[in-house]
PDB file of C-alpha atoms in Angstrom:
ATOM      1  CA  MET A   1      -5.892 -21.679 -14.298  1.00 61.00           C
ATOM      2  CA  SER A   2      -6.605 -23.333 -10.945  1.00 70.00           C
ATOM      3  CA  SER A   3     -10.014 -24.048  -9.443  1.00 80.00           C
ATOM      4  CA  PHE A   4      -9.497 -21.510  -6.646  1.00 93.00           C
ATOM      5  CA  ASN A   5     -11.526 -18.312  -6.868  1.00 91.00           C
ATOM      6  CA  THR A   6     -10.209 -16.358  -3.874  1.00 96.00           C
ATOM      7  CA  GLN A   7      -6.868 -15.393  -2.398  1.00 97.00           C
ATOM      8  CA  ALA A   8      -7.843 -17.040   0.873  1.00 97.00           C
ATOM      9  CA  GLU A   9      -8.329 -20.373  -0.910  1.00 97.00           C
ATOM     10  CA  ARG A  10      -5.045 -20.021  -2.760  1.00 98.00           C
ATOM     11  CA  LEU A  11      -3.225 -19.101   0.433  1.00 98.00           C
ATOM     12  CA  ASP A  12      -4.591 -22.120   2.305  1.00 98.00           C
ATOM     13  CA  PHE A  13      -3.585 -24.422  -0.541  1.00 98.00           C
ATOM     14  CA  LEU A  14      -0.099 -22.974  -0.875  1.00 98.00           C
ATOM     15  CA  VAL A  15       0.679 -23.100   2.840  1.00 98.00           C
ATOM     16  CA  GLU A  16      -0.123 -26.805   2.957  1.00 98.00           C
ATOM     17  CA  ALA A  17       1.670 -27.498  -0.334  1.00 98.00           C
ATOM     18  CA  PHE A  18       4.868 -25.742   0.753  1.00 98.00           C
ATOM     19  CA  LYS A  19       4.695 -27.468   4.145  1.00 98.00           C
ATOM     20  CA  GLU A  20       4.461 -30.823   2.384  1.00 96.00           C
ATOM     21  CA  ASP A  21       7.404 -29.793   0.200  1.00 96.00           C
ATOM     22  CA  SER A  22       9.540 -29.183   3.307  1.00 95.00           C
ATOM     23  CA  ALA A  23      10.707 -32.270   5.180  1.00 90.00           C
ATOM     24  CA  GLU A  24      11.816 -30.177   8.160  1.00 94.00           C
ATOM     25  CA  TYR A  25       8.628 -28.138   8.592  1.00 96.00           C
ATOM     26  CA  ARG A  26       6.023 -30.536   7.238  1.00 96.00           C
ATOM     27  CA  ASP A  27       4.367 -30.887  10.632  1.00 96.00           C
ATOM     28  CA  ILE A  28       4.503 -27.234  11.698  1.00 97.00           C
ATOM     29  CA  GLU A  29       1.171 -25.900  12.922  1.00 97.00           C
ATOM     30  CA  THR A  30      -0.641 -23.664  10.460  1.00 98.00           C
ATOM     31  CA  PRO A  31      -1.789 -20.330  11.911  1.00 97.00           C
ATOM     32  CA  ARG A  32      -5.517 -19.646  11.799  1.00 96.00           C
ATOM     33  CA  ASP A  33      -5.261 -15.990  10.821  1.00 97.00           C
ATOM     34  CA  GLU A  34      -4.480 -14.727   7.327  1.00 97.00           C
ATOM     35  CA  ALA A  35      -1.473 -12.661   8.417  1.00 97.00           C
ATOM     36  CA  GLY A  36       0.076 -15.661  10.130  1.00 98.00           C
ATOM     37  CA  LYS A  37      -0.485 -17.835   7.067  1.00 98.00           C
ATOM     38  CA  ARG A  38       1.191 -15.242   4.847  1.00 98.00           C
ATOM     39  CA  VAL A  39       4.212 -15.150   7.137  1.00 98.00           C
ATOM     40  CA  LEU A  40       4.454 -18.937   7.124  1.00 98.00           C
ATOM     41  CA  LEU A  41       4.135 -19.163   3.347  1.00 98.00           C
ATOM     42  CA  ARG A  42       6.773 -16.520   2.744  1.00 98.00           C
ATOM     43  CA  SER A  43       9.111 -18.156   5.266  1.00 98.00           C
ATOM     44  CA  LEU A  44       8.734 -21.548   3.588  1.00 98.00           C
ATOM     45  CA  MET A  45       9.417 -19.958   0.195  1.00 98.00           C
ATOM     46  CA  ASN A  46      12.479 -18.152   1.576  1.00 98.00           C
ATOM     47  CA  ILE A  47      14.161 -21.289   2.918  1.00 97.00           C
ATOM     48  CA  ARG A  48      13.292 -23.525  -0.042  1.00 97.00           C
ATOM     49  CA  MET A  49      16.240 -24.770  -2.073  1.00 97.00           C
ATOM     50  CA  PRO A  50      15.911 -24.601  -5.866  1.00 97.00           C
ATOM     51  CA  LYS A  51      14.157 -27.758  -7.023  1.00 93.00           C
ATOM     52  CA  ARG A  52      11.130 -28.750  -9.041  1.00 92.00           C
ATOM     53  CA  LEU A  53       7.699 -27.720  -7.785  1.00 95.00           C
ATOM     54  CA  PRO A  54       4.589 -29.604  -8.987  1.00 96.00           C
ATOM     55  CA  ASP A  55       2.888 -27.821 -11.870  1.00 97.00           C
ATOM     56  CA  GLU A  56      -0.379 -27.365  -9.976  1.00 97.00           C
ATOM     57  CA  VAL A  57       1.385 -25.726  -7.039  1.00 98.00           C
ATOM     58  CA  LEU A  58       3.390 -23.512  -9.368  1.00 98.00           C
ATOM     59  CA  SER A  59       0.223 -22.418 -11.148  1.00 97.00           C
ATOM     60  CA  VAL A  60      -1.524 -21.506  -7.899  1.00 98.00           C
ATOM     61  CA  GLN A  61       1.587 -19.692  -6.672  1.00 98.00           C
ATOM     62  CA  ASP A  62       1.594 -17.612  -9.858  1.00 98.00           C
ATOM     63  CA  GLU A  63      -2.093 -16.750  -9.480  1.00 98.00           C
ATOM     64  CA  TYR A  64      -1.585 -15.841  -5.837  1.00 98.00           C
ATOM     65  CA  LEU A  65       1.425 -13.603  -6.489  1.00 98.00           C
ATOM     66  CA  THR A  66      -0.302 -11.937  -9.446  1.00 96.00           C
ATOM     67  CA  GLU A  67      -3.218 -11.008  -7.206  1.00 96.00           C
ATOM     68  CA  ARG A  68      -0.837  -9.814  -4.491  1.00 95.00           C
ATOM     69  CA  VAL A  69       0.682  -7.388  -6.992  1.00 93.00           C
ATOM     70  CA  LYS A  70      -2.793  -6.043  -7.765  1.00 93.00           C
ATOM     71  CA  GLU A  71      -3.486  -5.640  -4.045  1.00 94.00           C
ATOM     72  CA  THR A  72      -0.349  -3.590  -3.417  1.00 93.00           C
ATOM     73  CA  GLY A  73      -0.733  -1.597  -6.632  1.00 96.00           C
ATOM     74  CA  VAL A  74       1.496  -1.477  -9.692  1.00 98.00           C
ATOM     75  CA  VAL A  75       3.486   1.687 -10.413  1.00 98.00           C
ATOM     76  CA  ALA A  76       4.364   2.286 -14.065  1.00 98.00           C
ATOM     77  CA  ALA A  77       7.584   3.962 -15.155  1.00 97.00           C
ATOM     78  CA  ASP A  78       5.567   6.731 -16.830  1.00 97.00           C
ATOM     79  CA  ASP A  79       3.892   7.522 -13.503  1.00 97.00           C
ATOM     80  CA  ILE A  80       7.236   8.560 -11.976  1.00 98.00           C
ATOM     81  CA  PRO A  81       8.278  12.063 -13.077  1.00 97.00           C
ATOM     82  CA  PHE A  82      11.789  12.926 -14.178  1.00 98.00           C
ATOM     83  CA  ILE A  83      13.784  14.824 -11.597  1.00 96.00           C
ATOM     84  CA  ARG A  84      16.473  15.654 -14.168  1.00 95.00           C
ATOM     85  CA  GLU A  85      17.102  14.482 -17.722  1.00 95.00           C
ATOM     86  CA  GLY A  86      16.931  10.708 -17.869  1.00 98.00           C
ATOM     87  CA  ILE A  87      16.696  10.296 -14.081  1.00 98.00           C
ATOM     88  CA  ALA A  88      13.798   9.858 -11.664  1.00 98.00           C
ATOM     89  CA  LEU A  89      13.505   9.234  -7.921  1.00 98.00           C
ATOM     90  CA  TRP A  90      10.831   7.061  -6.309  1.00 98.00           C
ATOM     91  CA  GLN A  91      10.316   5.954  -2.721  1.00 98.00           C
ATOM     92  CA  GLY A  92       8.574   2.664  -2.115  1.00 97.00           C
ATOM     93  CA  ASP A  93       8.618  -1.090  -2.684  1.00 97.00           C
ATOM     94  CA  ILE A  94      10.653  -1.916  -5.792  1.00 98.00           C
ATOM     95  CA  THR A  95       8.591  -5.062  -6.398  1.00 98.00           C
ATOM     96  CA  ARG A  96       5.659  -2.801  -7.391  1.00 98.00           C
ATOM     97  CA  LEU A  97       7.473  -1.198 -10.337  1.00 98.00           C
ATOM     98  CA  ALA A  98       6.384  -2.060 -13.877  1.00 98.00           C
ATOM     99  CA  VAL A  99       9.669  -1.307 -15.611  1.00 98.00           C
ATOM    100  CA  ASP A 100      11.881  -3.171 -18.031  1.00 98.00           C
ATOM    101  CA  ALA A 101      14.330  -4.096 -15.268  1.00 98.00           C
ATOM    102  CA  ILE A 102      14.757  -3.747 -11.533  1.00 98.00           C
ATOM    103  CA  VAL A 103      18.139  -4.164  -9.893  1.00 98.00           C
ATOM    104  CA  ASN A 104      18.609  -6.643  -7.068  1.00 98.00           C
ATOM    105  CA  ALA A 105      21.408  -6.258  -4.524  1.00 97.00           C
ATOM    106  CA  ALA A 106      22.486  -9.903  -4.524  1.00 97.00           C
ATOM    107  CA  ASN A 107      25.096 -11.917  -2.661  1.00 96.00           C
ATOM    108  CA  SER A 108      27.870 -13.871  -4.337  1.00 97.00           C
ATOM    109  CA  GLN A 109      25.893 -17.147  -4.216  1.00 97.00           C
ATOM    110  CA  MET A 110      23.212 -15.467  -6.377  1.00 97.00           C
ATOM    111  CA  LEU A 111      20.368 -17.601  -4.992  1.00 98.00           C
ATOM    112  CA  GLY A 112      18.554 -14.978  -2.963  1.00 97.00           C
ATOM    113  CA  CYS A 113      18.184 -14.546   0.772  1.00 97.00           C
ATOM    114  CA  PHE A 114      17.379 -17.723   2.722  1.00 97.00           C
ATOM    115  CA  ALA A 115      16.573 -15.948   6.007  1.00 97.00           C
ATOM    116  CA  PRO A 116      12.818 -16.281   6.644  1.00 97.00           C
ATOM    117  CA  MET A 117      10.990 -12.938   6.369  1.00 97.00           C
ATOM    118  CA  HIS A 118      14.223 -10.953   6.135  1.00 96.00           C
ATOM    119  CA  THR A 119      13.561  -7.375   5.030  1.00 92.00           C
ATOM    120  CA  CYS A 120      16.457  -7.126   2.543  1.00 94.00           C
ATOM    121  CA  ILE A 121      15.627  -6.353  -1.067  1.00 96.00           C
ATOM    122  CA  ASP A 122      17.039  -9.713  -2.193  1.00 97.00           C
ATOM    123  CA  ASN A 123      14.462 -11.488  -0.039  1.00 97.00           C
ATOM    124  CA  CYS A 124      11.598  -9.295  -1.227  1.00 97.00           C
ATOM    125  CA  ILE A 125      12.392  -9.690  -4.911  1.00 98.00           C
ATOM    126  CA  HIS A 126      12.742 -13.474  -4.715  1.00 98.00           C
ATOM    127  CA  THR A 127       9.568 -13.781  -2.638  1.00 98.00           C
ATOM    128  CA  PHE A 128       7.310 -11.877  -4.999  1.00 98.00           C
ATOM    129  CA  ALA A 129       8.898 -13.172  -8.199  1.00 98.00           C
ATOM    130  CA  GLY A 130       8.173 -16.716  -7.034  1.00 98.00           C
ATOM    131  CA  VAL A 131      10.295 -19.831  -6.724  1.00 98.00           C
ATOM    132  CA  GLN A 132      11.108 -19.766 -10.461  1.00 98.00           C
ATOM    133  CA  LEU A 133      13.566 -16.928  -9.882  1.00 98.00           C
ATOM    134  CA  ARG A 134      15.789 -18.908  -7.518  1.00 98.00           C
ATOM    135  CA  ALA A 135      15.599 -21.856  -9.896  1.00 98.00           C
ATOM    136  CA  GLU A 136      16.800 -19.734 -12.829  1.00 98.00           C
ATOM    137  CA  CYS A 137      19.616 -18.224 -10.780  1.00 98.00           C
ATOM    138  CA  ASP A 138      20.632 -21.739  -9.789  1.00 98.00           C
ATOM    139  CA  ARG A 139      20.691 -22.887 -13.426  1.00 98.00           C
ATOM    140  CA  GLN A 140      22.869 -19.951 -14.433  1.00 98.00           C
ATOM    141  CA  MET A 141      25.250 -20.491 -11.512  1.00 98.00           C
ATOM    142  CA  LYS A 142      25.579 -24.199 -12.338  1.00 98.00           C
ATOM    143  CA  LYS A 143      26.573 -23.297 -15.903  1.00 98.00           C
ATOM    144  CA  LEU A 144      29.152 -20.828 -14.590  1.00 98.00           C
ATOM    145  CA  ARG A 145      30.543 -23.425 -12.163  1.00 98.00           C
ATOM    146  CA  GLY A 146      30.797 -25.859 -15.040  1.00 97.00           C
ATOM    147  CA  ARG A 147      32.948 -23.301 -16.825  1.00 97.00           C
ATOM    148  CA  TYR A 148      34.970 -21.863 -13.935  1.00 97.00           C
ATOM    149  CA  GLY A 149      34.957 -24.598 -11.268  1.00 98.00           C
ATOM    150  CA  LEU A 150      32.765 -25.715  -8.398  1.00 96.00           C
ATOM    151  CA  SER A 151      34.031 -22.965  -6.089  1.00 97.00           C
ATOM    152  CA  TYR A 152      32.840 -20.203  -8.423  1.00 98.00           C
ATOM    153  CA  GLU A 153      30.994 -17.305  -6.835  1.00 98.00           C
ATOM    154  CA  GLN A 154      29.678 -14.273  -8.692  1.00 98.00           C
ATOM    155  CA  PRO A 155      32.299 -11.508  -8.632  1.00 98.00           C
ATOM    156  CA  THR A 156      31.523  -8.010  -7.432  1.00 98.00           C
ATOM    157  CA  ALA A 157      30.069  -5.732 -10.128  1.00 98.00           C
ATOM    158  CA  VAL A 158      29.356  -8.543 -12.617  1.00 98.00           C
ATOM    159  CA  PRO A 159      25.604  -8.509 -13.340  1.00 98.00           C
ATOM    160  CA  MET A 160      23.336 -11.471 -14.034  1.00 98.00           C
ATOM    161  CA  LEU A 161      20.075 -11.059 -15.965  1.00 98.00           C
ATOM    162  CA  THR A 162      16.960 -13.134 -15.278  1.00 98.00           C
ATOM    163  CA  ASP A 163      13.260 -12.955 -16.020  1.00 98.00           C
ATOM    164  CA  GLY A 164      10.996 -11.169 -13.551  1.00 98.00           C
ATOM    165  CA  TYR A 165       8.378 -13.964 -13.412  1.00 98.00           C
ATOM    166  CA  ASN A 166       5.520 -12.742 -11.182  1.00 98.00           C
ATOM    167  CA  LEU A 167       6.964  -9.273 -10.674  1.00 98.00           C
ATOM    168  CA  PRO A 168       5.588  -6.345 -12.702  1.00 98.00           C
ATOM    169  CA  ALA A 169       9.167  -5.815 -13.930  1.00 98.00           C
ATOM    170  CA  LYS A 170      10.070  -7.748 -17.076  1.00 98.00           C
ATOM    171  CA  LYS A 171      13.608  -8.546 -15.942  1.00 98.00           C
ATOM    172  CA  VAL A 172      15.802  -8.543 -12.848  1.00 98.00           C
ATOM    173  CA  VAL A 173      19.464  -7.577 -12.887  1.00 98.00           C
ATOM    174  CA  HIS A 174      21.254  -9.232  -9.962  1.00 98.00           C
ATOM    175  CA  ILE A 175      24.526  -7.635  -8.937  1.00 98.00           C
ATOM    176  CA  VAL A 176      26.923  -8.084  -6.027  1.00 98.00           C
ATOM    177  CA  GLY A 177      28.047  -4.789  -4.543  1.00 97.00           C
ATOM    178  CA  PRO A 178      31.215  -4.142  -2.540  1.00 97.00           C
ATOM    179  CA  ILE A 179      31.168  -5.064   1.150  1.00 96.00           C
ATOM    180  CA  VAL A 180      32.683  -2.522   3.535  1.00 95.00           C
ATOM    181  CA  THR A 181      34.156  -4.498   6.434  1.00 92.00           C
ATOM    182  CA  ASP A 182      36.214  -1.773   8.087  1.00 88.00           C
ATOM    183  CA  ARG A 183      36.685   1.670   6.557  1.00 93.00           C
ATOM    184  CA  LEU A 184      35.553   2.895   3.169  1.00 96.00           C
ATOM    185  CA  THR A 185      38.332   2.810   0.573  1.00 97.00           C
ATOM    186  CA  PRO A 186      38.755   4.142  -2.988  1.00 97.00           C
ATOM    187  CA  GLU A 187      38.476   0.534  -4.186  1.00 97.00           C
ATOM    188  CA  HIS A 188      35.022   0.227  -2.603  1.00 97.00           C
ATOM    189  CA  GLU A 189      33.983   3.415  -4.366  1.00 98.00           C
ATOM    190  CA  ARG A 190      35.343   2.214  -7.714  1.00 98.00           C
ATOM    191  CA  LEU A 191      33.543  -1.110  -7.416  1.00 98.00           C
ATOM    192  CA  LEU A 192      30.240   0.553  -6.556  1.00 98.00           C
ATOM    193  CA  ALA A 193      30.520   2.798  -9.609  1.00 98.00           C
ATOM    194  CA  ASP A 194      31.318  -0.328 -11.659  1.00 98.00           C
ATOM    195  CA  CYS A 195      28.051  -1.882 -10.441  1.00 98.00           C
ATOM    196  CA  TYR A 196      26.030   0.961 -11.919  1.00 98.00           C
ATOM    197  CA  ARG A 197      27.990   1.093 -15.166  1.00 98.00           C
ATOM    198  CA  ALA A 198      27.915  -2.674 -15.736  1.00 98.00           C
ATOM    199  CA  THR A 199      24.189  -2.823 -15.039  1.00 98.00           C
ATOM    200  CA  LEU A 200      23.431  -0.045 -17.503  1.00 98.00           C
ATOM    201  CA  ASP A 201      25.695  -1.662 -20.107  1.00 98.00           C
ATOM    202  CA  LEU A 202      23.771  -4.924 -19.711  1.00 98.00           C
ATOM    203  CA  CYS A 203      20.415  -3.150 -19.959  1.00 98.00           C
ATOM    204  CA  ALA A 204      21.477  -1.325 -23.105  1.00 98.00           C
ATOM    205  CA  GLU A 205      22.692  -4.579 -24.679  1.00 98.00           C
ATOM    206  CA  ASN A 206      19.316  -6.219 -23.995  1.00 98.00           C
ATOM    207  CA  GLY A 207      17.041  -3.340 -24.996  1.00 98.00           C
ATOM    208  CA  LEU A 208      15.882  -2.630 -21.441  1.00 98.00           C
ATOM    209  CA  ARG A 209      14.994   1.036 -21.557  1.00 98.00           C
ATOM    210  CA  THR A 210      13.517   1.692 -18.095  1.00 98.00           C
ATOM    211  CA  VAL A 211      15.649   0.612 -15.144  1.00 98.00           C
ATOM    212  CA  ALA A 212      15.073   0.925 -11.395  1.00 98.00           C
ATOM    213  CA  PHE A 213      18.126   0.791  -9.133  1.00 98.00           C
ATOM    214  CA  CYS A 214      17.964  -0.107  -5.480  1.00 97.00           C
ATOM    215  CA  CYS A 215      20.537   1.361  -3.083  1.00 96.00           C
ATOM    216  CA  ILE A 216      23.319  -1.090  -3.897  1.00 97.00           C
ATOM    217  CA  SER A 217      25.681  -2.064  -1.037  1.00 96.00           C
ATOM    218  CA  THR A 218      24.010  -0.018   1.678  1.00 95.00           C
ATOM    219  CA  GLY A 219      22.376  -1.823   4.595  1.00 85.00           C
ATOM    220  CA  VAL A 220      24.063  -5.103   5.526  1.00 86.00           C
ATOM    221  CA  PHE A 221      26.934  -4.427   3.077  1.00 90.00           C
ATOM    222  CA  ARG A 222      27.679  -1.290   5.146  1.00 92.00           C
ATOM    223  CA  PHE A 223      28.490   1.175   2.375  1.00 96.00           C
ATOM    224  CA  PRO A 224      27.794   4.671   3.771  1.00 96.00           C
ATOM    225  CA  ASN A 225      24.400   5.719   2.430  1.00 97.00           C
ATOM    226  CA  GLU A 226      25.177   9.314   1.531  1.00 97.00           C
ATOM    227  CA  LYS A 227      28.392   8.456  -0.299  1.00 97.00           C
ATOM    228  CA  ALA A 228      26.597   5.640  -2.116  1.00 97.00           C
ATOM    229  CA  ALA A 229      23.961   8.076  -3.346  1.00 98.00           C
ATOM    230  CA  GLN A 230      26.619  10.492  -4.585  1.00 98.00           C
ATOM    231  CA  ILE A 231      28.426   7.752  -6.502  1.00 98.00           C
ATOM    232  CA  ALA A 232      25.183   6.377  -7.937  1.00 98.00           C
ATOM    233  CA  VAL A 233      23.982   9.726  -9.269  1.00 98.00           C
ATOM    234  CA  LYS A 234      27.357  10.735 -10.722  1.00 98.00           C
ATOM    235  CA  THR A 235      27.955   7.367 -12.380  1.00 98.00           C
ATOM    236  CA  VAL A 236      24.483   7.155 -13.909  1.00 98.00           C
ATOM    237  CA  THR A 237      24.571  10.782 -15.062  1.00 98.00           C
ATOM    238  CA  ASP A 238      27.946  10.243 -16.713  1.00 98.00           C
ATOM    239  CA  TRP A 239      26.803   6.989 -18.356  1.00 98.00           C
ATOM    240  CA  LEU A 240      23.653   8.575 -19.777  1.00 98.00           C
ATOM    241  CA  GLY A 241      25.733  11.384 -21.205  1.00 98.00           C
ATOM    242  CA  GLU A 242      28.115   8.904 -22.822  1.00 98.00           C
ATOM    243  CA  HIS A 243      25.316   6.672 -24.212  1.00 98.00           C
ATOM    244  CA  PRO A 244      22.556   8.979 -25.482  1.00 97.00           C
ATOM    245  CA  GLY A 245      19.330   7.225 -26.433  1.00 96.00           C
ATOM    246  CA  LYS A 246      20.310   3.845 -24.993  1.00 98.00           C
ATOM    247  CA  VAL A 247      18.166   4.019 -21.830  1.00 98.00           C
ATOM    248  CA  ASP A 248      15.057   6.184 -21.528  1.00 98.00           C
ATOM    249  CA  LYS A 249      14.670   6.420 -17.755  1.00 98.00           C
ATOM    250  CA  VAL A 250      16.772   5.442 -14.748  1.00 98.00           C
ATOM    251  CA  ILE A 251      14.816   5.380 -11.503  1.00 98.00           C
ATOM    252  CA  PHE A 252      16.616   5.561  -8.187  1.00 98.00           C
ATOM    253  CA  ASN A 253      14.405   3.524  -5.876  1.00 98.00           C
ATOM    254  CA  VAL A 254      14.700   4.265  -2.173  1.00 97.00           C
ATOM    255  CA  PHE A 255      12.793   2.835   0.755  1.00 94.00           C
ATOM    256  CA  LYS A 256      14.029   4.871   3.712  1.00 95.00           C
ATOM    257  CA  ASP A 257      13.442   8.590   4.281  1.00 97.00           C
ATOM    258  CA  GLU A 258      17.169   8.901   4.960  1.00 96.00           C
ATOM    259  CA  ASP A 259      18.086   7.683   1.487  1.00 97.00           C
ATOM    260  CA  ARG A 260      15.457   9.843  -0.180  1.00 97.00           C
ATOM    261  CA  ALA A 261      16.983  12.891   1.493  1.00 98.00           C
ATOM    262  CA  TYR A 262      20.480  11.969   0.298  1.00 98.00           C
ATOM    263  CA  TYR A 263      19.337  11.514  -3.301  1.00 98.00           C
ATOM    264  CA  GLU A 264      17.312  14.718  -3.275  1.00 98.00           C
ATOM    265  CA  LYS A 265      20.351  16.564  -1.963  1.00 97.00           C
ATOM    266  CA  VAL A 266      22.416  15.373  -4.933  1.00 97.00           C
ATOM    267  CA  LEU A 267      19.730  15.589  -7.608  1.00 97.00           C
ATOM    268  CA  LEU A 268      17.941  18.851  -6.781  1.00 91.00           C
TER     269      LEU A 268
END
C-alpha cells in the first residue's frame, strides 16, 4: 500500500514516474489538467516496451487502476441476462466485466497495441490491466520463440491465456483473428469460427465458466461486421450444444450500436 490517499496524487506520481522511465519523453511537459495527465499517462503506458518497473511504481499503478475500475463501475456476469440458453449480449466497455475471462483481439506479436491512446480493444485491455500484462505476454512469446525460432509469431486462431491483473476479469484470452485484405473468403470464415471454438476449448480446459467475447476481426482487421456476428453466434451455439455444462455463460460484448443490431438480429 502506497502513501497516496487520492487518485490525483497517484496520477501525479505515475505521470512523473513513467516520464522518467521513458528516455524519449522524459522531458515532455506535464499537462496541468487531470484529463491531460490521464492522456499522457496512458500514452506512456501504451508505448512502453516490456521491462521491469520499480516495485513502488507498480504498486501505485495497481492502486490507481483499481480505483479507476471502481469509478467506471464493475459489471458482474450475473447482472447480464441470458438472451438464449448459455448466451448473453452486453454493450459497453469490456474492461468493466467481472467474468472468468475476456477475449482480446490481439495481433500476431501478442504484445498489445503500441499506438498511444488508440481506441482498439487490444489497447484498452492492456492499458487497464497494467504493464504486467504486456510483460507476461512477452515472457510467453519468448518461450515460444525459444521453441519455434526467433521469427515466431502467434498463428491465427491459436489462443494465449494470461492473468487479468488489474482488470475485473480473472483471465484474458488473446487471439489473433483473420485479416481480410481484399474480399472475404471461405478460409477467412473458417478461421474466424476456429477463433471462437479454440477460445472456448481453452476456457473449458482451465475451468473458466463465464467468458466475454469481443467482436473478433472486425474493425482494423476488416472482417464484415454482420457476417462476423453470424459466424460468432452459430459457432458458439454449436459449441455449447456439443459441450454441455462446460461453460455457464458466453457474453457477446459489443461497443457499437451497429454491432448490437447485428447480434440482436441473429439472437432474437
